[in-house]
Structures are given as C-alpha cells and as structure tokens.
Amino acid sequence: MSKTDHHDRRQPQPYRPYRWPKEPDGHSGGIWFGGDYNPDQWPEQVWAEDVALMKRAGVTMVTLGIFSWARLEPSDGVWDFGWLDRVVALLGEAGIAVDMASATATAPYWLYQAHPEVLPVEADGTLVHPGTRQSWRPTSPVFRRYALRLCRVMGEHFSDNSTVVAWHVGNEYGWNNATDYSQDALKAFQGWCRRRYGSIEELNQAWGNDFWSQRLQNFDQVPLPEHAGVRDAFINPALRLDFRRFCSDALMDFFCAERDQLQELTPDKPLTTNFMVSTDQCVLDYERWSHQVDFVANDHYFAHGPGHLDELLCSDSLVDAYAQGHPWCLMEHSTSAVNWRIFNASKRQGELIRDALAHVAMGADAVNFFQWRQSAFGAEAFHSAMVPHAGPNSAIYAQVANLGGILRRLSQSGLAGTQLEPSSIALLFDADCQWSMADSTLPDCSIDHWQQVYIWYQALLDAGYRADVVPLKGQWERYDVVVLPSLILLDQDQADRLRDYVSGGGRLVVDFASGIMDDHMHVGLGGYPAVLRDLTGIASQEMIALGTSDQGGGSILVSEGIEGNIWVNEPLSIEDSVRVLARYQGSRSYDIDMAGKPAVTIHGYGQGRVLYLGTGFTKESLVSVINRIFPPDFFTGAAGRGLHNGRDGDPRLVHLIRSGPQGRYHFYFNRGSTVVRDVSTMGETLVVQRATPYSGGGLSGNRYTIGVHGVVVTRQ
Ligand code: GAL
C-alpha cells in the first residue's frame, strides 16, 4: 500500500499548544462565567441594564456576535461596527471580557441571494434554503471567500482591543450542515478519496466495490451516497462511512482556514469553537477536531430524567479526554428548559447550580449559558436564559447570581487550572464506530455505540465505580481496565495495541459487538471477533438477533434476573484456557439452541485478563453482571485507588476530585432520587448546596446529608 492519508489518519496527530483566554489585565485566575450575549436583538437602552445585571450576577465573560453578520456587513463589502464597538466598550468599562465570534455561522440574505451556489444540498437533491442557520456548504470556494473576508475584517478591527480575550470561530459546526451533497462537495470528496487511497484500485478494495457492481475506473466516478430510493439503507456502508469522515474533515478544514486568518491578525488571542458532545449525538469526529483548537469548548444540553447527572458526567468525561487534561470551556448549557425537544422539561430545584458545578468538577474552567437575556422574538423565544422574560426579579436570575457568587468563591480558592483526577477504568469511544452503526445493516439495527458507552458508564456508577470515556485513538494504556462498548470497528493496529496492553497486565472487556469489522467495514473472517480472537479465546459463528417481545422475540436469561438483549453470539470454538462465568438458560435459550452455551467468559492472556460478553445487556442487567458475574477482583485496582463512589460505596454518591499544586478539590454529588445521609467529606468546606451538616460542624472532616440535586465542595 502506498503512503496515503489512509495511513496518516491512524497516526497520532500533533496538538496545538494549549492557550487559555487571559483576563484583559493579563491575569489568568478564575473560572470564567457568562454566556452568549445577543445585544443586537435589543434596543440600545437595554444594554446598560444588561451590563449592570451582569456585574450583579458575577459575569466575567460573554460571547458576542455569533449571528451578527447581517448587522456587521449590511451589504456586500459595506461594514458597520459602530454598534458592536459601543457594546464592547460598555463591557470593557465594566471589566467583562469578550469571547468574540467570527460571526460567520450564518450569512446574510444578500449573500445567499447573490450566490445561491453556496447553499447545501440534501441527500435527495433538495436545496437547503436560507432561513435558519449555517445554510452554507463548507466546500464552496465562494462562501469561503466571503467568510474569510469577514474574519479578516473582524481580526483587523479587534486586533488591539484588550477586552476581546478569545475568538469563538463559527458556531457548532455541523449543526445544520453536517452533511452536504452538492457538486462542490462531490468534487471535494473525490479529491479527499484520491488523497486517502492514492489509487482507484485501493479504493475499490477498501469499499468492497465488487459487491453489486460498484467497481470504479477513476476518481471522477466516485459518487456521494445520495438518495438511492427506498433502499437507501443498502448504500455501500464503506462509502457512507468515508463520506461522514469527509464531511467532518471538510468542516474542520473550513474552521482551520477561519482560525488561521484570525490568528494571523491577532496572534495573542486564543481560538476555539464549540463542540456538541452529548450522548444523544456525535455530529463530528471531535477527536480530530480537538487537535485544531487552542482550548476545547463544548455545548451540553441536559437529558431530562433520572439519568440527568449521569449523562452529563459521561459526556463531559469524553470532553475532558479531548482536552488532554487541560481546563476546558463549557460554552453553552441552559439555565432551564430548551425549546427544541418535543417535551422541554424545566430544570428542577437545584439543578441549575448542580449542573454548573458538575461541569466544573469534570474539568470546566468556564461556565457559560445560552443565552444572557431570553429573546422576545424569533425561534428561541421560549428557550430559557440567564435573564428570563420576567426580568431580574425572577427565580432563575437569582440562581444565576447565586452561581456567580459560588464560582467567584471557587476561583478565589484557587480551583482554576486544576485537573480532574482520572479513574482507572476506560470506556473507549470512536466516532467511526458511531457512524458505522447509523443506517446499519447489522443483525440488529437498534444498536448504537455511544448509547452502549453510556449504558456502561451508568452501570458502573450504579455498581460503585466511575469510569473515564476515552477516545480509541487516545491514551488508554495507563488504565487498569479498558472496556470496548460495541466498538464494532477495530483494525489490526488497534487490535495490536490492545494485545500489548493485555500482555502487559491490562484487563480488557470485549463485548458482543466489538472487533467485528475493520475500519473499511470489512468483516474479519474465521469466527468473530476475528481481530481479537486470541485475546478472548472464544470465537463465534453466528449472531442470533434477540429482538423484543413486540417483534416476536425477547431477551435471554444469563442468570437469575440477568437478561441478555440485542443479539447472542453463538460459539464456534473455545480454548481450554477459557473459564466460563455464566451460561445461557431458560426457555428462550432452548428456543434458539443456546441453552448451556457460554455467555460470559474470562481468559488469561500474557500478564492480563480478557472478559468477554457474548450478548448485550440493559443497564440494569449490566449492573448485576458486574456485581455478580465479574470476578470479584476484576476492578480491584480501581476500587483500591479510591474510585469507589463515596462512603461504603453508596452508588447514589459521585465523588470527583480536581487537583493541582493548589490542592485537592472534592465534589460530592447526590445522583440518586433520595437523600444521602452521613457523607464524610475531606478538608475545608467551600460550597454547600441542598445539603446540611449531618452532625458536628467545624471546617474539616465534616459530615453532610446531601439532598436530591445537592452538592458539597471541599478543599484539602
Ligand atoms: C445551540 C446553539 C445556540 C442556541 C442553543 C439553544 O445549538 O449554538 O445558538 O441555539 O443551541 O439550545
């Protein structure tokens, strides 16, 4: 094989040097606090009140101008910065820093009218019209020209402005243009494939183009995975996966061009853009993106329900891994309800402050909301904000101000700059795996890699362990235990890494859907999971889909109260050295000829051990698998290193620690639905929210009763 991008993609990429926004006076101290500020939606008289209320609430930074292109450039090449300069001056006088947007997220109508060729196209050929946001194709040379001109003008305009401490390039790239099927995209995709594969024969092999007569003669024939009729799901999966990779790269390339233009003019201002990492979406390959920003920023919107805090921690854990142990910025979250779900739940009492502190515990040194003042018109009028429609005499503003005070106190205590202490269990995540399961042609199409990561994350918490979510391409060798949660794509290099890890004493969990295909979605032959077979010591011949009772199927019993779901791997061969920990049983196991066959096994390999799960599990069943079927010492090192949540391993409590030369900061959260009594905390108490002293008092060695949504923060 020639040396192409295909190989480069697997090599570790260099990171940009970490740079964090410094306060206008050059100090870098506290935790930034603020949100998106859209003063262009309000008459100028409101601005002075805004700034006064910001000061009262302890706001230290706002993001300006994200959607202001039409105000800044009212017609082609005509600029109006007067209003923005007045806002920046007001903020600057009040000591509030600005994270300035490149303002390129959404173009003005005049641009779309003059150049409809910048509009993206959907898979079925439908043109995406302007009217919401990001109605542009990242591969359009015309759009790039306009956007880079705006970046240049913005950069020149604010180069000497010390109130502007950072650049917010674009906004949530891929929100509305994650995929584009235009002619520009086609041309760019063909070029991307040429660089990746070098020769068309290499591409034919990688995509398996001998299937259904898809062999190509040259790169000009490379298609986009456009709408292919009602059988869309059967579009070549390898082509579709490469297209997703390309789309993420095309947006990243666009971001880098904007970043570089701004950086050239303002080399002293760090640059970032806001990712969208939460367990209900993985739009772009943020592992690759994380190498391109000066500091990582993320937007997180809560998932209502009993898993609210767990989901936040799981998502943030991946963000923290992307940030490589550096503090990161929570660029957006909500004070209460959003307005874009079907059911837009409000935050319950205590959740506003609890969520913000949970992000801080997970490594955020900036806490921002969307948005400062709730819009009075437009598509987001019913999205919560820091100053709601009711005004400052409201419960939400009071909580915002309360939070501002708490963050100030934490800043004064020296928390900023400390790092989240890692756990000893890594759950591996990979965007390619996530994408390969969308529109899947797998035995069961309901399976979702990111959901499986989350199921593991929550199950471990319920079992008393905290895990870290780590990118497959990241550094996971230092963990005692590594779990592959339906990491369906694994190529030989990655399998070799896992082999070295286990040989050296690592403990690995391989689940039912891991290691089935390589990174071109070619199935490994000779028994699943081919690439890991020597590790598991067990190979399977068929995947027997279980389905649900509504579908005429149903789960399978593994042990009393433990049910397998999704599919069962029917064993082909088992090495003598494999120890069976659980076998299938019950009527369903007879129905599918699996009675008595191994469901959970363990295998020694080198100095390490490999635990293999032959079927999927719900979160509840997985907790029982961990507690009752895993060997009791499987997580020993992990528990021994203080990962157990709280006192006596009460799984309702999450105990997170940030540390640095300044000290160790302990965060104790109640993740349950009942009050947790008698929680011993370490050190001097800094924050007590929805918690009361359990007994005694004093400043050290305190014990607390932590209420629902409650949190205690201490410093040791
Ligand atoms: C984000 C976006 C913000 C705002 C917010 C509402 O996706 O960046 O501009 O729309 O959602 O939740």
XYZ file of C-alpha atoms and ligand atoms in Angstrom:
728
model
C 0.000 0.000 0.000
C 1.232 3.478 -0.807
C 1.750 6.065 1.913
C -1.542 7.944 1.747
C -3.942 9.756 4.081
C -5.368 6.339 4.735
C -2.292 5.659 6.849
C -1.942 9.180 8.178
C -5.411 9.042 9.718
C -4.185 6.338 12.062
C -1.074 8.202 13.180
C -1.257 10.356 16.299
C -1.770 13.975 15.212
C 0.119 16.817 16.895
C -1.856 19.132 19.183
C -1.724 22.904 19.023
C -0.123 24.429 22.101
C -2.732 24.894 24.802
C -3.760 28.555 25.211
C -6.476 29.752 27.559
C -8.129 33.204 27.500
C -6.406 35.618 29.864
C -8.193 38.381 31.689
C -7.958 41.802 29.996
C -5.423 42.956 32.581
C -3.233 39.964 31.703
C -4.095 37.957 34.809
C -5.331 34.447 34.413
C -7.078 33.452 37.514
C -10.615 32.431 37.902
C -13.336 30.397 36.373
C -14.959 32.340 33.547
C -18.678 32.851 33.948
C -21.188 34.187 31.437
C -22.984 33.268 28.252
C -23.971 34.142 24.701
C -24.918 37.791 24.564
C -27.068 38.988 21.664
C -27.448 42.744 22.212
C -28.393 43.204 18.554
C -31.804 41.775 19.486
C -32.407 44.633 21.930
C -32.677 48.421 21.801
C -29.547 50.172 22.953
C -31.198 51.404 26.193
C -31.289 47.820 27.437
C -27.529 47.376 27.162
C -26.617 49.427 30.221
C -29.089 47.427 32.309
C -27.622 44.228 30.864
C -24.140 45.180 31.953
C -25.330 46.220 35.426
C -27.145 42.911 35.846
C -24.111 41.026 34.592
C -21.962 42.717 37.191
C -24.506 41.893 39.893
C -24.510 38.241 38.832
C -20.727 37.991 38.745
C -20.494 37.568 34.968
C -16.894 37.809 33.771
C -17.117 36.961 30.069
C -19.697 36.987 27.282
C -19.663 35.664 23.751
C -20.637 38.333 21.243
C -21.680 38.472 17.631
C -22.269 34.811 16.803
C -25.178 35.586 14.476
C -24.422 39.221 13.703
C -23.048 39.020 10.164
C -26.073 40.833 8.660
C -25.613 43.744 11.100
C -21.859 43.923 10.603
C -21.939 43.718 6.814
C -25.378 45.024 5.801
C -24.469 44.728 2.133
C -21.567 43.315 0.194
C -18.351 44.919 1.462
C -20.150 47.622 3.498
C -19.246 47.469 7.187
C -20.963 48.727 10.328
C -19.025 48.094 13.520
C -20.363 51.121 15.414
C -22.950 49.254 17.471
C -20.587 46.386 18.305
C -17.853 48.798 19.357
C -20.280 50.512 21.728
C -21.248 47.172 23.304
C -17.617 46.089 23.644
C -16.758 49.446 25.236
C -19.601 49.144 27.766
C -18.486 45.641 28.674
C -14.836 46.653 28.821
C -15.583 49.526 31.205
C -17.365 47.069 33.472
C -14.413 44.662 33.371
C -16.315 41.995 31.460
C -14.226 40.202 28.864
C -15.423 39.254 25.401
C -15.128 35.980 23.576
C -15.667 37.416 20.091
C -17.337 35.333 17.404
C -16.030 35.274 13.862
C -19.728 35.956 13.069
C -19.580 33.518 10.173
C -22.059 30.944 11.466
C -24.913 32.377 9.428
C -24.631 34.547 6.353
C -26.931 37.463 5.490
C -29.732 37.077 2.941
C -27.952 39.310 0.439
C -25.138 36.789 0.199
C -27.477 33.845 -0.318
C -29.425 35.794 -2.950
C -26.326 36.847 -4.854
C -24.738 33.409 -4.535
C -27.319 30.650 -4.245
C -24.476 28.317 -5.225
C -23.265 28.381 -1.605
C -26.420 26.641 -0.353
C -26.042 22.995 0.746
C -27.916 20.146 -0.872
C -29.607 17.247 0.875
C -29.157 13.583 0.038
C -32.259 13.592 -2.155
C -31.077 16.623 -4.131
C -33.260 19.149 -2.285
C -31.621 22.542 -1.989
C -31.350 23.783 1.595
C -32.798 27.283 1.611
C -31.681 30.042 3.937
C -33.941 30.745 6.880
C -32.316 29.042 9.838
C -28.556 28.844 10.329
C -25.490 27.519 8.579
C -27.153 27.442 5.166
C -23.776 27.127 3.509
C -21.559 24.410 2.160
C -18.107 24.167 3.727
C -16.609 23.223 0.362
C -17.929 26.269 -1.508
C -14.995 28.432 -2.667
C -17.404 31.377 -2.960
C -18.616 31.074 0.604
C -15.099 30.595 1.878
C -14.060 33.861 0.189
C -16.827 35.824 1.919
C -16.317 34.151 5.294
C -12.562 34.684 5.275
C -13.044 38.305 4.298
C -15.293 38.744 7.332
C -12.678 37.021 9.515
C -10.048 39.388 8.161
C -12.156 42.457 8.871
C -13.056 41.190 12.357
C -9.421 40.377 13.089
C -8.198 43.777 11.925
C -10.929 45.565 13.816
C -10.330 43.915 17.178
C -6.597 43.231 16.984
C -5.739 45.909 19.558
C -8.826 45.543 21.689
C -7.854 44.122 25.068
C -11.489 43.463 26.070
C -11.589 40.756 23.415
C -9.741 37.859 25.040
C -10.592 34.960 22.741
C -12.104 34.057 19.374
C -15.196 31.937 19.031
C -14.828 30.709 15.462
C -18.118 29.782 13.733
C -20.615 28.089 15.997
C -21.428 24.422 16.452
C -20.064 23.437 13.034
C -22.317 20.827 11.513
C -25.476 21.836 13.356
C -27.324 22.347 10.076
C -24.680 21.413 7.518
C -23.157 18.225 8.900
C -23.599 16.594 5.500
C -23.777 18.251 2.092
C -24.412 16.545 -1.242
C -23.708 19.494 -3.549
C -21.462 19.486 -6.614
C -18.811 21.322 -4.583
C -18.974 18.533 -2.026
C -18.712 15.907 -4.749
C -15.568 17.479 -6.180
C -14.017 17.846 -2.744
C -14.956 14.279 -1.802
C -13.298 12.941 -4.941
C -10.132 14.843 -4.034
C -10.336 13.566 -0.450
C -10.624 9.974 -1.713
C -7.691 10.473 -4.079
C -5.524 11.644 -1.175
C -6.760 8.903 1.103
C -6.324 5.972 -1.256
C -3.778 7.040 -3.848
C -5.112 4.658 -6.492
C -8.610 3.750 -7.561
C -7.819 0.082 -7.098
C -7.011 0.720 -3.465
C -10.365 2.466 -3.072
C -12.192 -0.361 -4.881
C -10.740 -2.808 -2.422
C -11.377 -0.668 0.623
C -15.013 -0.081 -0.294
C -15.614 -3.650 -1.438
C -16.740 -2.360 -4.804
C -17.051 -5.828 -6.283
C -20.280 -6.032 -4.343
C -23.271 -5.070 -6.544
C -21.133 -3.921 -9.469
C -19.743 -0.805 -7.825
C -16.218 -1.041 -9.249
C -14.871 2.373 -10.286
C -12.370 3.158 -13.028
C -11.142 6.529 -11.816
C -11.671 9.086 -9.062
C -14.009 11.197 -11.222
C -16.516 8.379 -10.906
C -16.514 8.465 -7.094
C -20.124 9.132 -6.076
C -21.704 10.696 -2.999
C -24.026 8.416 -1.022
C -27.053 10.258 -2.406
C -30.632 9.160 -2.027
C -30.909 5.778 -3.700
C -34.617 5.110 -3.472
C -36.476 3.337 -0.710
C -33.494 1.017 -0.272
C -31.283 3.859 0.940
C -30.088 1.800 3.885
C -28.311 -0.512 1.429
C -25.960 2.106 0.073
C -22.409 0.814 0.348
C -21.625 1.155 4.082
C -17.906 1.786 3.467
C -18.703 4.643 1.081
C -21.136 6.088 3.576
C -18.641 5.891 6.421
C -15.934 7.593 4.355
C -18.445 10.275 3.408
C -19.103 11.016 7.096
C -15.366 11.208 7.708
C -15.017 13.533 4.753
C -17.880 15.806 5.923
C -16.276 16.182 9.353
C -12.915 16.898 7.718
C -14.440 19.404 5.255
C -15.966 21.416 8.099
C -12.711 21.177 10.029
C -10.780 22.417 7.047
C -13.141 25.372 6.827
C -12.724 26.061 10.540
C -8.931 25.916 10.220
C -8.990 28.453 7.379
C -11.048 30.877 9.509
C -8.850 30.230 12.532
C -5.662 30.853 10.604
C -6.983 34.100 9.144
C -7.869 35.392 12.613
C -4.680 34.149 14.194
C -2.521 35.907 11.649
C -4.027 39.242 12.703
C -4.405 38.608 16.426
C -1.669 36.171 17.421
C -2.180 36.905 21.125
C -5.839 35.776 21.259
C -6.572 32.054 21.711
C -9.137 30.495 19.376
C -11.740 27.818 19.817
C -15.086 26.601 18.566
C -17.891 24.914 20.438
C -18.212 21.114 20.048
C -21.503 19.304 20.585
C -20.662 16.314 22.725
C -23.587 14.710 24.463
C -24.662 11.109 24.391
C -27.561 11.737 22.027
C -25.317 12.983 19.278
C -21.863 12.810 17.851
C -22.003 15.023 14.809
C -18.305 15.370 14.026
C -15.134 13.476 14.823
C -14.165 15.683 17.738
C -11.060 13.644 18.463
C -9.603 15.009 15.217
C -11.009 18.466 15.906
C -9.508 18.581 19.380
C -6.054 18.839 17.794
C -7.068 22.022 15.984
C -8.249 24.293 18.806
C -6.220 26.242 21.349
C -8.573 25.116 24.083
C -11.546 22.770 23.967
C -15.079 24.172 24.280
C -18.316 22.212 24.423
C -22.067 22.810 24.452
C -24.079 20.485 26.621
C -27.849 20.302 26.972
C -29.263 18.108 29.710
C -31.344 14.998 29.191
C -34.349 15.158 31.493
C -34.990 12.204 33.780
C -33.284 10.042 36.364
C -30.098 9.842 34.298
C -29.729 13.631 34.005
C -26.498 13.915 36.006
C -25.055 10.612 34.765
C -25.450 11.657 31.143
C -23.780 14.984 31.843
C -20.815 13.277 33.542
C -20.478 10.717 30.755
C -20.436 13.396 28.029
C -18.090 15.633 29.989
C -15.723 12.770 30.568
C -15.195 12.491 26.814
C -14.790 16.277 26.565
C -12.195 16.175 29.325
C -10.324 13.471 27.409
C -10.382 15.642 24.273
C -8.978 18.486 26.391
C -5.978 16.332 27.302
C -6.095 17.242 30.966
C -6.218 20.989 30.305
C -9.131 23.032 31.600
C -11.902 23.358 29.044
C -14.766 25.724 28.437
C -18.430 24.894 28.846
C -19.522 27.276 26.115
C -23.272 26.684 26.397
C -25.765 24.995 28.628
C -29.218 26.043 29.736
C -30.492 27.626 32.915
C -33.688 25.610 32.483
C -35.758 24.276 29.554
C -34.642 24.269 25.948
C -37.282 24.700 23.235
C -36.162 22.179 20.644
C -37.231 18.853 22.104
C -40.776 17.512 21.868
C -41.100 17.777 25.642
C -38.983 20.599 27.019
C -38.623 19.822 30.700
C -37.630 22.609 33.063
C -34.726 22.144 35.410
C -35.851 21.068 38.867
C -34.921 22.993 42.012
C -31.177 22.845 42.486
C -30.341 21.517 39.039
C -29.130 24.838 37.631
C -26.349 25.147 40.194
C -25.739 21.400 40.475
C -25.252 21.054 36.702
C -22.880 24.009 36.518
C -20.801 22.595 39.382
C -20.827 19.139 37.806
C -19.292 20.616 34.653
C -16.681 22.349 36.817
C -15.971 19.091 38.671
C -15.423 17.410 35.309
C -12.775 19.932 34.318
C -14.547 23.050 33.031
C -12.864 26.354 33.924
C -15.544 28.367 32.122
C -19.274 28.098 32.754
C -21.467 29.730 30.129
C -25.110 29.626 29.263
C -27.098 30.058 26.134
C -28.052 32.881 26.494
C -27.824 36.054 28.580
C -31.265 37.607 28.004
C -34.187 35.486 26.845
C -35.215 36.548 23.334
C -38.524 38.342 22.971
C -38.923 37.138 19.386
C -37.568 34.596 16.972
C -37.186 30.851 17.083
C -35.696 30.769 20.578
C -38.145 32.994 22.439
C -39.117 30.098 24.706
C -35.603 28.881 25.402
C -34.532 29.616 28.972
C -31.835 32.216 29.620
C -29.939 33.915 32.449
C -32.372 36.839 32.499
C -35.792 35.409 31.688
C -38.760 37.253 30.150
C -39.930 38.032 33.686
C -36.746 40.049 34.272
C -34.228 40.074 37.111
C -36.863 39.680 39.826
C -37.129 36.042 38.978
C -36.048 32.749 40.478
C -33.764 31.991 37.544
C -31.817 35.260 37.707
C -31.494 34.800 41.488
C -29.970 31.350 40.954
C -27.679 32.690 38.243
C -26.437 35.360 40.653
C -26.053 32.737 43.369
C -23.991 30.631 40.968
C -21.854 33.659 40.099
C -21.028 34.042 43.803
C -20.178 30.348 44.168
C -17.874 30.421 41.153
C -16.158 33.536 42.496
C -15.555 31.734 45.796
C -14.178 28.682 43.997
C -11.953 30.913 41.885
C -10.618 32.646 44.984
C -9.858 29.257 46.497
C -7.540 28.555 43.552
C -9.590 25.857 41.821
C -8.986 27.105 38.273
C -6.201 25.285 36.494
C -6.527 22.082 38.496
C -7.271 18.839 36.688
C -9.860 16.132 37.089
C -8.212 13.104 38.638
C -8.575 10.169 36.264
C -10.284 6.940 37.179
C -8.769 3.546 36.442
C -11.441 2.287 34.069
C -11.568 3.491 30.469
C -14.606 3.139 28.209
C -13.419 3.580 24.641
C -15.369 5.737 22.196
C -14.822 6.231 18.486
C -16.762 8.426 16.064
C -16.206 5.988 13.183
C -17.924 3.254 15.181
C -20.800 5.563 15.990
C -21.285 6.489 12.332
C -20.934 2.936 11.086
C -23.946 1.924 13.147
C -26.233 4.637 11.808
C -28.449 3.240 8.999
C -26.796 -0.041 9.792
C -27.215 -3.345 8.035
C -26.172 -5.226 11.165
C -28.115 -8.159 12.629
C -29.911 -5.667 14.848
C -30.203 -2.081 13.727
C -31.121 -0.643 17.122
C -27.567 -0.938 18.387
C -25.728 2.338 18.959
C -22.109 2.594 20.057
C -22.448 5.868 22.001
C -25.525 4.511 23.806
C -23.544 1.426 24.753
C -20.814 3.672 26.202
C -23.478 5.446 28.238
C -25.052 2.156 29.419
C -21.616 1.080 30.654
C -20.937 4.442 32.264
C -24.206 4.377 34.196
C -23.990 0.693 35.080
C -20.522 1.228 36.522
C -21.762 4.172 38.581
C -24.606 2.017 39.873
C -22.079 -0.669 40.733
C -19.942 1.871 42.586
C -17.275 2.697 40.009
C -16.549 5.783 37.990
C -15.128 5.325 34.527
C -13.494 7.737 32.102
C -14.632 7.892 28.496
C -11.528 7.920 26.319
C -11.216 8.137 22.537
C -9.990 4.947 20.892
C -7.178 6.997 19.384
C -6.348 8.471 22.808
C -4.097 7.317 25.609
C -5.817 4.479 27.445
C -2.829 2.251 28.192
C -2.441 3.717 31.684
C -5.867 2.415 32.794
C -6.202 -0.760 34.859
C -9.343 -1.798 32.998
C -10.348 -0.987 29.407
C -13.877 -1.676 28.164
C -14.875 -1.897 24.495
C -18.574 -0.988 24.419
C -19.689 -2.194 20.963
C -16.556 -0.872 19.365
C -17.517 -2.627 16.187
C -14.651 -1.358 14.005
C -11.142 -2.295 15.023
C -8.280 -2.518 12.615
C -5.159 -4.592 13.055
C -3.073 -1.739 14.503
C -5.647 -1.023 17.161
C -6.017 -4.725 17.974
C -2.232 -4.929 18.344
C -2.339 -2.053 20.798
C -4.952 -3.930 22.822
C -2.848 -7.090 22.646
C 0.197 -5.247 24.031
C -1.943 -3.724 26.724
C -3.293 -7.069 27.932
C 0.079 -8.825 27.606
C 1.495 -6.217 29.928
C -1.147 -6.901 32.599
C -4.155 -4.900 31.406
C -7.699 -6.066 32.000
C -9.912 -5.854 28.940
C -13.656 -6.234 28.486
C -14.751 -7.196 24.978
C -18.479 -7.039 24.409
C -20.666 -8.919 21.955
C -20.379 -6.342 19.156
C -16.709 -5.365 19.380
C -13.989 -6.051 16.844
C -16.299 -7.415 14.157
C -15.057 -5.296 11.216
C -12.040 -3.253 10.191
C -12.097 0.477 9.544
C -13.447 -0.080 5.993
C -16.233 -2.227 7.409
C -14.791 -5.492 6.115
C -15.802 -8.353 8.365
C -12.969 -10.324 9.997
C -13.287 -13.983 8.933
C -12.913 -17.313 10.703
C -15.084 -16.522 13.744
C -15.987 -13.258 15.459
C -14.254 -11.169 16.730
C -11.504 -12.228 14.339
C -9.095 -9.483 15.222
C -9.379 -10.180 18.979
C -9.922 -13.940 18.898
C -6.618 -14.825 20.535
C -7.443 -12.383 23.316
C -10.945 -13.634 24.062
C -10.039 -17.288 23.482
C -13.566 -17.740 22.202
C -14.792 -17.356 18.629
C -18.384 -17.153 17.408
C -20.025 -18.333 14.234
C -23.433 -16.636 14.145
C -25.096 -13.608 15.650
C -28.580 -14.558 16.726
C -30.715 -11.451 16.998
C -32.989 -11.474 20.035
C -35.470 -8.708 19.214
C -38.175 -7.694 21.648
C -41.404 -9.414 22.601
C -43.296 -6.938 20.370
C -41.201 -8.204 17.481
C -41.883 -11.834 18.314
C -38.518 -12.226 20.031
C -37.315 -11.445 23.514
C -34.400 -11.362 25.885
C -32.409 -14.388 27.035
C -31.620 -15.435 30.589
C -27.975 -15.473 31.604
C -28.504 -15.896 35.309
C -31.323 -15.235 37.751
C -32.538 -11.681 36.995
C -29.905 -11.068 34.323
C -31.137 -10.889 30.767
C -29.205 -10.531 27.558
C -30.537 -8.392 24.742
C -29.808 -7.247 21.171
C -28.067 -10.399 19.945
C -26.289 -13.538 21.122
C -23.034 -14.767 19.628
C -23.202 -18.479 19.018
C -19.829 -20.011 19.941
C -17.716 -21.717 17.297
C -14.663 -22.657 19.345
C -13.422 -22.171 22.881
C -9.868 -22.584 24.036
C -9.285 -24.842 27.022
C -7.807 -21.960 28.953
C -11.112 -20.057 28.870
C -13.150 -20.107 32.059
C -16.921 -19.855 31.665
C -18.507 -17.489 34.175
C -22.140 -17.723 33.038
C -24.187 -19.785 30.593
C -27.473 -19.161 28.816
C -30.519 -20.702 30.430
C -34.306 -20.590 30.394
C -36.897 -21.197 27.705
C -35.586 -18.607 25.256
C -32.177 -20.282 25.298
C -33.800 -23.564 24.213
C -35.798 -21.746 21.576
C -32.585 -20.522 19.886
C -30.390 -23.516 20.725
C -28.178 -21.655 23.125
C -29.025 -23.472 26.374
C -25.905 -24.155 28.402
C -23.615 -22.319 25.996
C -21.169 -19.762 27.395
C -22.491 -16.233 27.819
C -19.706 -14.644 29.859
C -16.124 -15.930 29.832
C -12.689 -14.933 31.046
C -9.354 -15.679 29.502
C -5.808 -15.095 30.703
C -3.513 -13.564 28.103
C 0.084 -12.687 28.924
C 0.025 -10.915 32.253
C -3.556 -9.748 31.770
C -7.128 -10.976 31.521
C -9.901 -10.610 28.962
C -13.513 -10.746 29.946
C -15.902 -11.486 27.099
C -19.658 -10.860 26.995
C -21.483 -12.855 24.335
C -24.660 -10.790 24.401
C -25.855 -7.235 25.023
C -27.276 -6.059 28.340
C -29.577 -3.368 29.559
C -28.110 -1.057 32.153
C -29.913 -2.926 34.951
C -28.647 -6.315 33.824
C -25.151 -4.994 33.306
C -25.031 -3.826 36.926
C -25.820 -7.380 38.001
C -23.251 -8.800 35.581
C -20.614 -6.528 37.110
C -21.659 -7.273 40.687
C -22.384 -10.973 40.412
C -20.598 -12.449 37.395
C -17.371 -10.470 37.040
C -14.606 -11.997 39.198
C -14.634 -10.037 42.464
C -11.080 -8.830 41.879
C -11.610 -7.606 38.316
C -11.858 -3.969 39.386
C -9.647 -4.372 42.448
C -7.040 -1.802 41.485
C -9.766 0.589 40.506
C -11.571 0.416 43.829
C -8.271 0.450 45.676
C -7.395 3.748 44.070
C -10.356 5.490 45.570
C -12.722 5.225 42.678
C -15.496 3.782 44.696
C -18.158 6.414 44.945
C -18.330 7.794 48.369
C -18.677 6.188 51.705
C -19.181 2.451 51.807
C -19.576 2.556 48.071
C -23.027 4.145 48.196
C -23.778 4.323 44.488
C -26.072 7.299 44.970
C -22.998 9.404 45.575
C -20.486 10.551 42.977
C -17.183 11.740 44.340
C -14.992 13.635 41.870
C -11.637 15.212 42.602
C -9.814 18.011 40.830
C -6.260 18.523 41.883
C -3.162 20.582 41.251
C -0.386 22.269 43.176
C -3.077 24.452 44.807
C -4.675 21.456 46.494
C -7.310 18.796 46.012
C -10.900 19.836 45.467
C -13.539 17.254 46.306
C -17.007 17.369 44.740
C -19.692 15.209 46.302
C -22.880 14.899 44.256
C -26.083 13.108 45.080
C -27.024 11.360 41.809
C -29.925 9.480 43.355
C -33.558 10.263 43.970
C -33.345 10.100 47.757
C -31.396 11.993 50.390
C -27.920 10.584 51.160
C -27.092 10.806 54.852
C -23.809 10.908 56.681
C -21.396 11.661 53.877
C -17.900 12.244 55.246
C -16.080 14.930 53.345
C -12.422 15.807 53.307
C -10.960 19.220 54.066
C -12.358 22.700 54.289
C -15.890 23.169 53.004
C -16.266 25.637 50.136
C -19.780 25.074 48.808
C -22.867 23.523 50.315
C -25.916 23.335 48.067
C -29.020 21.454 49.094
C -27.043 19.796 51.852
C -26.966 20.173 55.630
C -24.360 19.284 58.244
C -25.089 15.753 59.405
C -23.588 16.243 62.813
C -20.920 18.336 64.420
C -19.531 21.238 62.481
C -16.188 22.884 62.141
C -14.268 23.299 58.984
C -12.657 19.939 58.477
C -13.734 16.352 58.477
C -17.345 17.393 58.039
C -20.244 15.065 57.545
C -23.215 16.080 55.459
C -26.649 14.979 54.471
C -26.844 15.682 50.781
C -30.307 16.233 49.350
C -31.540 15.367 45.883
C -29.637 17.512 43.334
C -27.353 18.525 46.170
C -23.609 19.043 46.138
C -20.814 19.746 48.599
C -17.400 21.020 47.513
C -14.374 20.934 49.788
C -10.705 21.733 49.532
C -7.973 19.645 51.064
C -27.083 25.678 20.338
C -26.683 26.924 19.602
C -27.208 28.176 20.274
C -28.643 28.006 20.664
C -28.752 26.809 21.568
C -30.146 26.552 22.081
O -27.143 24.599 19.464
O -25.289 27.020 19.478
O -27.056 29.262 19.387
O -29.423 27.824 19.535
O -28.349 25.661 20.870
O -30.209 25.423 22.893
